[in-house]
Amino acid sequence: MRVELSSKRLRSDFVKKIAELSGQNLYLCYQCGKCSAGCPMGFAMDILPNQIMRLVQLGLEEDIANSKTVWLCASCLTCTVRCPRGVDLSRVMEALRLLTLRKNKNYVEPSKMPPETVADLPQIALVSGFRKLTS
Amino acid sequence: MAKREERIGVFVCHCGLNIAGTVDVQRVVDEIKRYPGVVHAEHYMYMCSDPGQELMRKAIREKGLTAVVNANCSPSLHERTFRRVCASVGLNPYRCEIANIREQCSWPHTYDKETATKKALAIIKTTVERLRLNMMLTPLVIPLIKRALVIGGGIAGIQAALDIANGGYQVILVEKEASLGGHVMELSATFPTLESPKDFLIPRIDEVMAHPNIRLYLNSEVDAVSGYVGSFNVKIRQKTKIVEEEIGAIVTAPGFDLLPREKLPVYPDDPDIVDGLQFERILSPERLTYGKIKRPSDGRVPQDIVFIQCAGSRDPEHGMPYCSRVCCMYTAKQVLLYRKAVLEGQAYVCYMDIRSDAKGYEEFFQQVMSHDGVLYVRGNVSRAFRDGDKLKIWTVDTLSGKSLEITADMVVLALAMVSRPGTRELARKLNISVNEHGFLTEAHIKLRPVESLTSGIFLAGTAQWPRDIPDTIASASAAASKVLSLFSRKELLHEPTTAHVDEEVCSGCGVCVPVCTYKAISIDENKKVAVVNEALCEGCGSCAATCPSKAMQHRNWSHRQLLAMIDVAGGGYV
Ligand SMILES: Cc1cc2nc3c(=O)[nH]c(=O)nc-3n(C[C@H](O)[C@H](O)[C@H](O)COP(=O)(O)OP(=O)(O)OC[C@H]3O[C@@H](n4cnc5c(N)ncnc54)[C@H](O)[C@@H]3O)c2cc1C
Ligand code: SF4
Ligand code: SF4
Ligand code: SF4
Ligand code: SF4
Ligand code: SF4
């Protein structure tokens, strides 16, 4: 099916909110793929980080909502450090999570996690997991 | 011809191991010393080096040599070097010939020393036989008229004309239209600085008009050209009148056109689907009403606009196979100008790749692509069609894998840059060549980029290849500097190894006339014999090979010489 592209879609609330929450100019991204190339979680993602950026640019909210990518993102900031255009992609990921969380759809529930799992998890995963809930 | 007592010297070069690694140079020298007429032979590591040249001088002086064979690399490399050495000690340079024992002997026979050595000897012997009959020649002096013709008054022609005129020589500038400036005059602003083209073009046009060294012919075209470097005769047609001018060099700069829209049926004939130049005119400050961009059909301000790049470029099946080089950048410029004029507007750019390869260009492009209200969509367009008062564009975003439908008010096509239809005809008149797309062909794409293969005719600007303004100016200045360096000579010398006609033998049959690519031969209708214009003759030999009565002979490549060479060539090396 052809996706209808229009200024309405490109200037939708979704795109505006992501820009606002992340504080990024989403159109700086020129789709080089450096973020995806270095993402430690890329192997498990159904849509790669650069593709998430593209879908945001096009205002395709549904496609992002149907993907697990933003929840697999470990907020490790590798992409942020490497992006040649200075896009803070981990903030975009965070903004996408926030949009969902604000709809009261929690993905990670620390209170329901067994203490052993919490002990096993790498610290960075926990930190990013909490950020997902607290910010 | 009375036989003279020949005293021939043979100099065999090792070329390091290039020759000596394969050819037994000592044996060659020992054997050739015994050959009739040879009074001196020696070999040396690098004959072209200063000590090598000194060996030659010494031998020529001390042994009183009357002719010299240099057995070494191809004549295209060092024929001039060794002939200069001969001239420096008073030996006529045309009494020196090269025996090529590298490209034609040691290199192809690396694994067979015996064959290579015998073949080297055979090559040297044939050269000795040829030399016995070589005449002493002196270069032809041909007149040099220090006045140039520039064809085309676009930015390329203007630049070339001003450079030559400011160098102190007269210029005749011929422009087909009623005014100067070419396509640059139609532009709204120029990337990457957004400078108005009129700001730099109009002062230049004024300078041309007022220049004491430039004679301008407007509404004029070149009708016919004859002659050769240093003295061409041109007939210029100004409406019904024909003017003749004598000139010494020509700069050809007839510019470009856009690919006709009809060639691309996916983009229908619609007033709101415009090409890049039409959009430049819509954008130009004089046309903008209250800073507003208006679409052609109903004068409404286009809120959504789609720019389609590579329209007819990089498409060997439907358009041109090459990249037009300028459209990525002018599209970015047009997008920015549009966004500045239509504050709420949304621009989409359908592109395949972005080519932004000059100073400041990539930075300019990045600024445009990340501007708000601008979306670059990677993919080619499949259809554009009208739907009520809107246009629909079907395309794809290969980055996300989505096929898209964009609804827009206006479409701008970055059509391929092509050669003007008249350029082929002009090239034919000048006897220079064009490539399969009608662009003027340079003598060598890397080493002689602004020269044509016809000496004295130079190329500038977009008639040669798509170029932006800085590249056009650079090529025009380069062509002008070639003209200036030609004009800085006192006189023009031409190789004397040309064809000539034995009038006693020639029957005037005319068979030789069409074989000459350089149009050097004509038939004298009174005497009924062929005449060679030696200034035009490049010494290719075609005519001499064609003449049925052997009346046409090539200086220092006569039939007698060739037969003498063939007699010894068989000399049993195989
Ligand atoms: C839409 C568009 C936008 C552009 N924007 C930019 C930009 O922003 N910046 C930039 O650097 N470049 C830009 N360019 C490129 C720029 O237009 C060219 O680089 C420039 O025009 C080349 O100049 P030229 O003299 O080679 O050719 P032309 O401009 O085509 O001039 C050739 C001249 O020769 C004349 N002529 C043709 N045939 C004959 C003949 N047989 N006898 C006598 N006269 C003849 C023509 O009438 C014309 O005056 C743009 C091009 C396009 C299509
Ligand atoms: S590294 Fe930056 S510019 Fe490249 S695709 Fe990722 S976000 Fe875009
Ligand atoms: S922050 Fe997320 S998207 Fe970026 S590299 Fe780390 S895991 Fe990947
Ligand atoms: S310059 Fe850009 S738009 Fe023009 S043909 Fe080349 S790639 Fe296509
Ligand atoms: S030698 Fe070649 S260039 Fe000279 S007149 Fe004969 S055919 Fe023409
Ligand atoms: S082909 Fe030979 S005989 Fe015939 S016109 Fe030419 S030079 Fe004369």
mmCIF file with all atom_site columns, C-alpha atoms in Angstrom, chain B residues 68-243:
data_model
loop_
_atom_site.group_PDB
_atom_site.id
_atom_site.type_symbol
_atom_site.label_atom_id
_atom_site.label_alt_id
_atom_site.label_comp_id
_atom_site.label_asym_id
_atom_site.label_entity_id
_atom_site.label_seq_id
_atom_site.pdbx_PDB_ins_code
_atom_site.Cartn_x
_atom_site.Cartn_y
_atom_site.Cartn_z
_atom_site.occupancy
_atom_site.B_iso_or_equiv
_atom_site.pdbx_formal_charge
_atom_site.auth_seq_id
_atom_site.auth_comp_id
_atom_site.auth_asym_id
_atom_site.auth_atom_id
_atom_site.pdbx_PDB_model_num
ATOM 1   C CA . VAL B 1 68  ? 72.165 8.977   -36.775 1.00 0.00 ? 68  VAL B CA 1
ATOM 2   C CA . VAL B 1 69  ? 70.049 6.014   -35.687 1.00 0.00 ? 69  VAL B CA 1
ATOM 3   C CA . ASN B 1 70  ? 68.916 6.005   -32.078 1.00 0.00 ? 70  ASN B CA 1
ATOM 4   C CA . ALA B 1 71  ? 67.856 2.518   -31.090 1.00 0.00 ? 71  ALA B CA 1
ATOM 5   C CA . ASN B 1 72  ? 65.736 2.928   -27.971 1.00 0.00 ? 72  ASN B CA 1
ATOM 6   C CA . CYS B 1 73  ? 62.163 3.623   -26.850 1.00 0.00 ? 73  CYS B CA 1
ATOM 7   C CA . SER B 1 74  ? 59.238 4.851   -28.960 1.00 0.00 ? 74  SER B CA 1
ATOM 8   C CA . PRO B 1 75  ? 59.799 8.027   -31.033 1.00 0.00 ? 75  PRO B CA 1
ATOM 9   C CA . SER B 1 76  ? 56.906 9.628   -29.171 1.00 0.00 ? 76  SER B CA 1
ATOM 10  C CA . LEU B 1 77  ? 59.168 9.757   -26.127 1.00 0.00 ? 77  LEU B CA 1
ATOM 11  C CA . HIS B 1 78  ? 62.599 10.890  -27.274 1.00 0.00 ? 78  HIS B CA 1
ATOM 12  C CA . GLU B 1 79  ? 62.628 11.622  -30.997 1.00 0.00 ? 79  GLU B CA 1
ATOM 13  C CA . ARG B 1 80  ? 62.645 15.308  -30.149 1.00 0.00 ? 80  ARG B CA 1
ATOM 14  C CA . THR B 1 81  ? 65.420 14.911  -27.566 1.00 0.00 ? 81  THR B CA 1
ATOM 15  C CA . PHE B 1 82  ? 67.818 13.201  -29.967 1.00 0.00 ? 82  PHE B CA 1
ATOM 16  C CA . ARG B 1 83  ? 66.965 15.440  -32.898 1.00 0.00 ? 83  ARG B CA 1
ATOM 17  C CA . ARG B 1 84  ? 67.760 18.413  -30.688 1.00 0.00 ? 84  ARG B CA 1
ATOM 18  C CA . VAL B 1 85  ? 71.116 16.844  -29.804 1.00 0.00 ? 85  VAL B CA 1
ATOM 19  C CA . CYS B 1 86  ? 71.918 16.521  -33.540 1.00 0.00 ? 86  CYS B CA 1
ATOM 20  C CA . ALA B 1 87  ? 70.881 20.099  -34.226 1.00 0.00 ? 87  ALA B CA 1
ATOM 21  C CA . SER B 1 88  ? 73.099 21.308  -31.371 1.00 0.00 ? 88  SER B CA 1
ATOM 22  C CA . VAL B 1 89  ? 76.185 20.054  -33.228 1.00 0.00 ? 89  VAL B CA 1
ATOM 23  C CA . GLY B 1 90  ? 75.091 21.175  -36.670 1.00 0.00 ? 90  GLY B CA 1
ATOM 24  C CA . LEU B 1 91  ? 73.548 17.947  -37.980 1.00 0.00 ? 91  LEU B CA 1
ATOM 25  C CA . ASN B 1 92  ? 70.149 18.424  -39.656 1.00 0.00 ? 92  ASN B CA 1
ATOM 26  C CA . PRO B 1 93  ? 67.630 16.972  -37.161 1.00 0.00 ? 93  PRO B CA 1
ATOM 27  C CA . TYR B 1 94  ? 65.754 15.132  -39.903 1.00 0.00 ? 94  TYR B CA 1
ATOM 28  C CA . ARG B 1 95  ? 68.911 13.070  -40.440 1.00 0.00 ? 95  ARG B CA 1
ATOM 29  C CA . CYS B 1 96  ? 68.193 11.414  -37.092 1.00 0.00 ? 96  CYS B CA 1
ATOM 30  C CA . GLU B 1 97  ? 65.668 8.573   -36.837 1.00 0.00 ? 97  GLU B CA 1
ATOM 31  C CA . ILE B 1 98  ? 64.512 6.338   -34.014 1.00 0.00 ? 98  ILE B CA 1
ATOM 32  C CA . ALA B 1 99  ? 64.645 2.537   -34.207 1.00 0.00 ? 99  ALA B CA 1
ATOM 33  C CA . ASN B 1 100 ? 62.081 1.442   -31.647 1.00 0.00 ? 100 ASN B CA 1
ATOM 34  C CA . ILE B 1 101 ? 63.599 -1.594  -29.951 1.00 0.00 ? 101 ILE B CA 1
ATOM 35  C CA . ARG B 1 102 ? 61.699 -1.264  -26.681 1.00 0.00 ? 102 ARG B CA 1
ATOM 36  C CA . GLU B 1 103 ? 57.908 -1.124  -27.223 1.00 0.00 ? 103 GLU B CA 1
ATOM 37  C CA . GLN B 1 104 ? 58.249 -3.043  -30.479 1.00 0.00 ? 104 GLN B CA 1
ATOM 38  C CA . CYS B 1 105 ? 60.978 -5.482  -29.464 1.00 0.00 ? 105 CYS B CA 1
ATOM 39  C CA . SER B 1 106 ? 62.299 -5.991  -25.928 1.00 0.00 ? 106 SER B CA 1
ATOM 40  C CA . TRP B 1 107 ? 58.930 -5.612  -24.184 1.00 0.00 ? 107 TRP B CA 1
ATOM 41  C CA . PRO B 1 108 ? 56.927 -8.080  -26.274 1.00 0.00 ? 108 PRO B CA 1
ATOM 42  C CA . HIS B 1 109 ? 59.813 -10.609 -26.463 1.00 0.00 ? 109 HIS B CA 1
ATOM 43  C CA . THR B 1 110 ? 60.945 -10.619 -22.819 1.00 0.00 ? 110 THR B CA 1
ATOM 44  C CA . TYR B 1 111 ? 61.217 -14.402 -22.730 1.00 0.00 ? 111 TYR B CA 1
ATOM 45  C CA . ASP B 1 112 ? 63.119 -14.892 -25.991 1.00 0.00 ? 112 ASP B CA 1
ATOM 46  C CA . LYS B 1 113 ? 66.495 -13.150 -25.982 1.00 0.00 ? 113 LYS B CA 1
ATOM 47  C CA . GLU B 1 114 ? 67.638 -14.658 -29.254 1.00 0.00 ? 114 GLU B CA 1
ATOM 48  C CA . THR B 1 115 ? 64.600 -13.518 -31.236 1.00 0.00 ? 115 THR B CA 1
ATOM 49  C CA . ALA B 1 116 ? 64.656 -10.120 -29.552 1.00 0.00 ? 116 ALA B CA 1
ATOM 50  C CA . THR B 1 117 ? 68.311 -9.555  -30.428 1.00 0.00 ? 117 THR B CA 1
ATOM 51  C CA . LYS B 1 118 ? 67.810 -10.553 -34.085 1.00 0.00 ? 118 LYS B CA 1
ATOM 52  C CA . LYS B 1 119 ? 64.691 -8.427  -34.329 1.00 0.00 ? 119 LYS B CA 1
ATOM 53  C CA . ALA B 1 120 ? 66.491 -5.429  -32.822 1.00 0.00 ? 120 ALA B CA 1
ATOM 54  C CA . LEU B 1 121 ? 69.163 -5.773  -35.487 1.00 0.00 ? 121 LEU B CA 1
ATOM 55  C CA . ALA B 1 122 ? 66.551 -6.014  -38.240 1.00 0.00 ? 122 ALA B CA 1
ATOM 56  C CA . ILE B 1 123 ? 64.768 -2.893  -36.949 1.00 0.00 ? 123 ILE B CA 1
ATOM 57  C CA . ILE B 1 124 ? 68.046 -0.973  -36.842 1.00 0.00 ? 124 ILE B CA 1
ATOM 58  C CA . LYS B 1 125 ? 69.011 -2.117  -40.354 1.00 0.00 ? 125 LYS B CA 1
ATOM 59  C CA . THR B 1 126 ? 65.665 -0.988  -41.816 1.00 0.00 ? 126 THR B CA 1
ATOM 60  C CA . THR B 1 127 ? 66.147 2.365   -40.117 1.00 0.00 ? 127 THR B CA 1
ATOM 61  C CA . VAL B 1 128 ? 69.642 2.669   -41.590 1.00 0.00 ? 128 VAL B CA 1
ATOM 62  C CA . GLU B 1 129 ? 68.206 1.957   -45.059 1.00 0.00 ? 129 GLU B CA 1
ATOM 63  C CA . ARG B 1 130 ? 65.535 4.586   -44.546 1.00 0.00 ? 130 ARG B CA 1
ATOM 64  C CA . LEU B 1 131 ? 68.095 7.124   -43.348 1.00 0.00 ? 131 LEU B CA 1
ATOM 65  C CA . ARG B 1 132 ? 70.236 6.790   -46.449 1.00 0.00 ? 132 ARG B CA 1
ATOM 66  C CA . LEU B 1 133 ? 67.423 8.491   -48.379 1.00 0.00 ? 133 LEU B CA 1
ATOM 67  C CA . ASN B 1 134 ? 66.296 10.931  -45.683 1.00 0.00 ? 134 ASN B CA 1
ATOM 68  C CA . MET B 1 135 ? 66.320 14.516  -46.861 1.00 0.00 ? 135 MET B CA 1
ATOM 69  C CA . MET B 1 136 ? 67.568 17.415  -44.804 1.00 0.00 ? 136 MET B CA 1
ATOM 70  C CA . LEU B 1 137 ? 64.471 19.384  -43.910 1.00 0.00 ? 137 LEU B CA 1
ATOM 71  C CA . THR B 1 138 ? 63.660 22.593  -42.146 1.00 0.00 ? 138 THR B CA 1
ATOM 72  C CA . PRO B 1 139 ? 60.394 23.258  -40.300 1.00 0.00 ? 139 PRO B CA 1
ATOM 73  C CA . LEU B 1 140 ? 57.787 25.256  -42.177 1.00 0.00 ? 140 LEU B CA 1
ATOM 74  C CA . VAL B 1 141 ? 57.141 28.731  -40.892 1.00 0.00 ? 141 VAL B CA 1
ATOM 75  C CA . ILE B 1 142 ? 53.445 29.510  -41.012 1.00 0.00 ? 142 ILE B CA 1
ATOM 76  C CA . PRO B 1 143 ? 51.863 32.903  -40.450 1.00 0.00 ? 143 PRO B CA 1
ATOM 77  C CA . LEU B 1 144 ? 50.341 33.671  -37.066 1.00 0.00 ? 144 LEU B CA 1
ATOM 78  C CA . ILE B 1 145 ? 47.464 36.126  -36.972 1.00 0.00 ? 145 ILE B CA 1
ATOM 79  C CA . LYS B 1 146 ? 47.221 37.259  -33.378 1.00 0.00 ? 146 LYS B CA 1
ATOM 80  C CA . ARG B 1 147 ? 43.476 37.736  -33.243 1.00 0.00 ? 147 ARG B CA 1
ATOM 81  C CA . ALA B 1 148 ? 41.011 35.248  -31.729 1.00 0.00 ? 148 ALA B CA 1
ATOM 82  C CA . LEU B 1 149 ? 37.450 34.225  -32.469 1.00 0.00 ? 149 LEU B CA 1
ATOM 83  C CA . VAL B 1 150 ? 35.164 33.265  -29.555 1.00 0.00 ? 150 VAL B CA 1
ATOM 84  C CA . ILE B 1 151 ? 31.928 31.485  -30.472 1.00 0.00 ? 151 ILE B CA 1
ATOM 85  C CA . GLY B 1 152 ? 29.106 31.801  -27.906 1.00 0.00 ? 152 GLY B CA 1
ATOM 86  C CA . GLY B 1 153 ? 28.491 34.725  -25.570 1.00 0.00 ? 153 GLY B CA 1
ATOM 87  C CA . GLY B 1 154 ? 27.497 32.828  -22.426 1.00 0.00 ? 154 GLY B CA 1
ATOM 88  C CA . ILE B 1 155 ? 29.544 33.133  -19.274 1.00 0.00 ? 155 ILE B CA 1
ATOM 89  C CA . ALA B 1 156 ? 32.176 30.842  -20.856 1.00 0.00 ? 156 ALA B CA 1
ATOM 90  C CA . GLY B 1 157 ? 32.565 32.933  -24.015 1.00 0.00 ? 157 GLY B CA 1
ATOM 91  C CA . ILE B 1 158 ? 32.531 36.196  -22.050 1.00 0.00 ? 158 ILE B CA 1
ATOM 92  C CA . GLN B 1 159 ? 35.301 34.970  -19.750 1.00 0.00 ? 159 GLN B CA 1
ATOM 93  C CA . ALA B 1 160 ? 37.474 33.685  -22.593 1.00 0.00 ? 160 ALA B CA 1
ATOM 94  C CA . ALA B 1 161 ? 36.988 36.884  -24.606 1.00 0.00 ? 161 ALA B CA 1
ATOM 95  C CA . LEU B 1 162 ? 37.886 39.129  -21.660 1.00 0.00 ? 162 LEU B CA 1
ATOM 96  C CA . ASP B 1 163 ? 40.964 37.090  -20.730 1.00 0.00 ? 163 ASP B CA 1
ATOM 97  C CA . ILE B 1 164 ? 42.321 37.216  -24.276 1.00 0.00 ? 164 ILE B CA 1
ATOM 98  C CA . ALA B 1 165 ? 41.409 40.890  -24.765 1.00 0.00 ? 165 ALA B CA 1
ATOM 99  C CA . ASN B 1 166 ? 43.009 41.825  -21.448 1.00 0.00 ? 166 ASN B CA 1
ATOM 100 C CA . GLY B 1 167 ? 46.126 39.963  -22.568 1.00 0.00 ? 167 GLY B CA 1
ATOM 101 C CA . GLY B 1 168 ? 46.415 42.570  -25.314 1.00 0.00 ? 168 GLY B CA 1
ATOM 102 C CA . TYR B 1 169 ? 45.003 40.751  -28.339 1.00 0.00 ? 169 TYR B CA 1
ATOM 103 C CA . GLN B 1 170 ? 41.953 41.405  -30.444 1.00 0.00 ? 170 GLN B CA 1
ATOM 104 C CA . VAL B 1 171 ? 38.900 39.209  -30.030 1.00 0.00 ? 171 VAL B CA 1
ATOM 105 C CA . ILE B 1 172 ? 35.879 38.684  -32.227 1.00 0.00 ? 172 ILE B CA 1
ATOM 106 C CA . LEU B 1 173 ? 32.946 37.484  -30.144 1.00 0.00 ? 173 LEU B CA 1
ATOM 107 C CA . VAL B 1 174 ? 30.031 35.895  -31.985 1.00 0.00 ? 174 VAL B CA 1
ATOM 108 C CA . GLU B 1 175 ? 26.697 35.402  -30.195 1.00 0.00 ? 175 GLU B CA 1
ATOM 109 C CA . LYS B 1 176 ? 23.650 33.845  -31.813 1.00 0.00 ? 176 LYS B CA 1
ATOM 110 C CA . GLU B 1 177 ? 21.104 35.742  -29.703 1.00 0.00 ? 177 GLU B CA 1
ATOM 111 C CA . ALA B 1 178 ? 20.396 39.457  -29.399 1.00 0.00 ? 178 ALA B CA 1
ATOM 112 C CA . SER B 1 179 ? 22.147 39.723  -26.034 1.00 0.00 ? 179 SER B CA 1
ATOM 113 C CA . LEU B 1 180 ? 25.040 38.246  -24.073 1.00 0.00 ? 180 LEU B CA 1
ATOM 114 C CA . GLY B 1 181 ? 24.932 36.088  -20.951 1.00 0.00 ? 181 GLY B CA 1
ATOM 115 C CA . GLY B 1 182 ? 23.430 32.749  -21.990 1.00 0.00 ? 182 GLY B CA 1
ATOM 116 C CA . HIS B 1 183 ? 21.579 30.731  -19.380 1.00 0.00 ? 183 HIS B CA 1
ATOM 117 C CA . VAL B 1 184 ? 23.209 32.463  -16.422 1.00 0.00 ? 184 VAL B CA 1
ATOM 118 C CA . MET B 1 185 ? 21.082 35.499  -17.294 1.00 0.00 ? 185 MET B CA 1
ATOM 119 C CA . GLU B 1 186 ? 17.981 33.396  -16.523 1.00 0.00 ? 186 GLU B CA 1
ATOM 120 C CA . LEU B 1 187 ? 19.097 32.335  -13.043 1.00 0.00 ? 187 LEU B CA 1
ATOM 121 C CA . SER B 1 188 ? 17.557 33.727  -9.853  1.00 0.00 ? 188 SER B CA 1
ATOM 122 C CA . ALA B 1 189 ? 20.545 33.330  -7.549  1.00 0.00 ? 189 ALA B CA 1
ATOM 123 C CA . THR B 1 190 ? 23.593 31.084  -7.536  1.00 0.00 ? 190 THR B CA 1
ATOM 124 C CA . PHE B 1 191 ? 24.697 28.363  -5.158  1.00 0.00 ? 191 PHE B CA 1
ATOM 125 C CA . PRO B 1 192 ? 26.374 28.152  -2.707  1.00 0.00 ? 192 PRO B CA 1
ATOM 126 C CA . THR B 1 193 ? 26.449 31.856  -1.855  1.00 0.00 ? 193 THR B CA 1
ATOM 127 C CA . LEU B 1 194 ? 23.010 32.819  -3.256  1.00 0.00 ? 194 LEU B CA 1
ATOM 128 C CA . GLU B 1 195 ? 24.679 35.733  -4.997  1.00 0.00 ? 195 GLU B CA 1
ATOM 129 C CA . SER B 1 196 ? 22.563 37.225  -7.764  1.00 0.00 ? 196 SER B CA 1
ATOM 130 C CA . PRO B 1 197 ? 24.092 36.270  -11.125 1.00 0.00 ? 197 PRO B CA 1
ATOM 131 C CA . LYS B 1 198 ? 23.334 39.710  -12.449 1.00 0.00 ? 198 LYS B CA 1
ATOM 132 C CA . ASP B 1 199 ? 25.712 41.172  -9.862  1.00 0.00 ? 199 ASP B CA 1
ATOM 133 C CA . PHE B 1 200 ? 28.678 39.562  -11.537 1.00 0.00 ? 200 PHE B CA 1
ATOM 134 C CA . LEU B 1 201 ? 27.392 39.106  -15.070 1.00 0.00 ? 201 LEU B CA 1
ATOM 135 C CA . ILE B 1 202 ? 26.237 42.618  -15.927 1.00 0.00 ? 202 ILE B CA 1
ATOM 136 C CA . PRO B 1 203 ? 29.587 44.278  -15.084 1.00 0.00 ? 203 PRO B CA 1
ATOM 137 C CA . ARG B 1 204 ? 31.291 41.685  -17.277 1.00 0.00 ? 204 ARG B CA 1
ATOM 138 C CA . ILE B 1 205 ? 28.910 42.266  -20.158 1.00 0.00 ? 205 ILE B CA 1
ATOM 139 C CA . ASP B 1 206 ? 29.532 46.013  -19.820 1.00 0.00 ? 206 ASP B CA 1
ATOM 140 C CA . GLU B 1 207 ? 33.260 45.367  -19.899 1.00 0.00 ? 207 GLU B CA 1
ATOM 141 C CA . VAL B 1 208 ? 32.893 43.325  -23.100 1.00 0.00 ? 208 VAL B CA 1
ATOM 142 C CA . MET B 1 209 ? 30.790 46.037  -24.764 1.00 0.00 ? 209 MET B CA 1
ATOM 143 C CA . ALA B 1 210 ? 33.279 48.766  -23.880 1.00 0.00 ? 210 ALA B CA 1
ATOM 144 C CA . HIS B 1 211 ? 36.494 46.807  -24.466 1.00 0.00 ? 211 HIS B CA 1
ATOM 145 C CA . PRO B 1 212 ? 38.663 48.348  -27.204 1.00 0.00 ? 212 PRO B CA 1
ATOM 146 C CA . ASN B 1 213 ? 40.013 44.886  -28.105 1.00 0.00 ? 213 ASN B CA 1
ATOM 147 C CA . ILE B 1 214 ? 36.646 43.124  -28.484 1.00 0.00 ? 214 ILE B CA 1
ATOM 148 C CA . ARG B 1 215 ? 34.488 43.289  -31.567 1.00 0.00 ? 215 ARG B CA 1
ATOM 149 C CA . LEU B 1 216 ? 31.038 41.910  -30.811 1.00 0.00 ? 216 LEU B CA 1
ATOM 150 C CA . TYR B 1 217 ? 28.722 40.332  -33.358 1.00 0.00 ? 217 TYR B CA 1
ATOM 151 C CA . LEU B 1 218 ? 25.235 39.816  -31.912 1.00 0.00 ? 218 LEU B CA 1
ATOM 152 C CA . ASN B 1 219 ? 22.464 37.915  -33.736 1.00 0.00 ? 219 ASN B CA 1
ATOM 153 C CA . SER B 1 220 ? 25.292 36.213  -35.590 1.00 0.00 ? 220 SER B CA 1
ATOM 154 C CA . GLU B 1 221 ? 26.528 32.750  -36.357 1.00 0.00 ? 221 GLU B CA 1
ATOM 155 C CA . VAL B 1 222 ? 29.613 31.254  -37.898 1.00 0.00 ? 222 VAL B CA 1
ATOM 156 C CA . ASP B 1 223 ? 28.802 30.300  -41.464 1.00 0.00 ? 223 ASP B CA 1
ATOM 157 C CA . ALA B 1 224 ? 32.046 28.701  -42.643 1.00 0.00 ? 224 ALA B CA 1
ATOM 158 C CA . VAL B 1 225 ? 35.617 28.253  -41.445 1.00 0.00 ? 225 VAL B CA 1
ATOM 159 C CA . SER B 1 226 ? 38.691 27.496  -43.500 1.00 0.00 ? 226 SER B CA 1
ATOM 160 C CA . GLY B 1 227 ? 42.431 27.601  -42.924 1.00 0.00 ? 227 GLY B CA 1
ATOM 161 C CA . TYR B 1 228 ? 44.508 26.317  -40.071 1.00 0.00 ? 228 TYR B CA 1
ATOM 162 C CA . VAL B 1 229 ? 46.080 27.293  -36.780 1.00 0.00 ? 229 VAL B CA 1
ATOM 163 C CA . GLY B 1 230 ? 47.580 30.762  -37.071 1.00 0.00 ? 230 GLY B CA 1
ATOM 164 C CA . SER B 1 231 ? 45.456 31.752  -40.039 1.00 0.00 ? 231 SER B CA 1
ATOM 165 C CA . PHE B 1 232 ? 41.827 30.814  -40.165 1.00 0.00 ? 232 PHE B CA 1
ATOM 166 C CA . ASN B 1 233 ? 39.303 32.565  -42.340 1.00 0.00 ? 233 ASN B CA 1
ATOM 167 C CA . VAL B 1 234 ? 35.764 32.759  -40.946 1.00 0.00 ? 234 VAL B CA 1
ATOM 168 C CA . LYS B 1 235 ? 32.572 33.870  -42.570 1.00 0.00 ? 235 LYS B CA 1
ATOM 169 C CA . ILE B 1 236 ? 30.158 35.296  -40.011 1.00 0.00 ? 236 ILE B CA 1
ATOM 170 C CA . ARG B 1 237 ? 26.501 35.569  -40.917 1.00 0.00 ? 237 ARG B CA 1
ATOM 171 C CA . GLN B 1 238 ? 24.775 38.526  -39.260 1.00 0.00 ? 238 GLN B CA 1
ATOM 172 C CA . LYS B 1 239 ? 21.139 38.184  -40.330 1.00 0.00 ? 239 LYS B CA 1
ATOM 173 C CA . THR B 1 240 ? 21.413 38.582  -44.119 1.00 0.00 ? 240 THR B CA 1
ATOM 174 C CA . LYS B 1 241 ? 24.896 40.044  -44.193 1.00 0.00 ? 241 LYS B CA 1
ATOM 175 C CA . ILE B 1 242 ? 28.122 37.991  -44.363 1.00 0.00 ? 242 ILE B CA 1
ATOM 176 C CA . VAL B 1 243 ? 31.328 39.379  -42.848 1.00 0.00 ? 243 VAL B CA 1
#
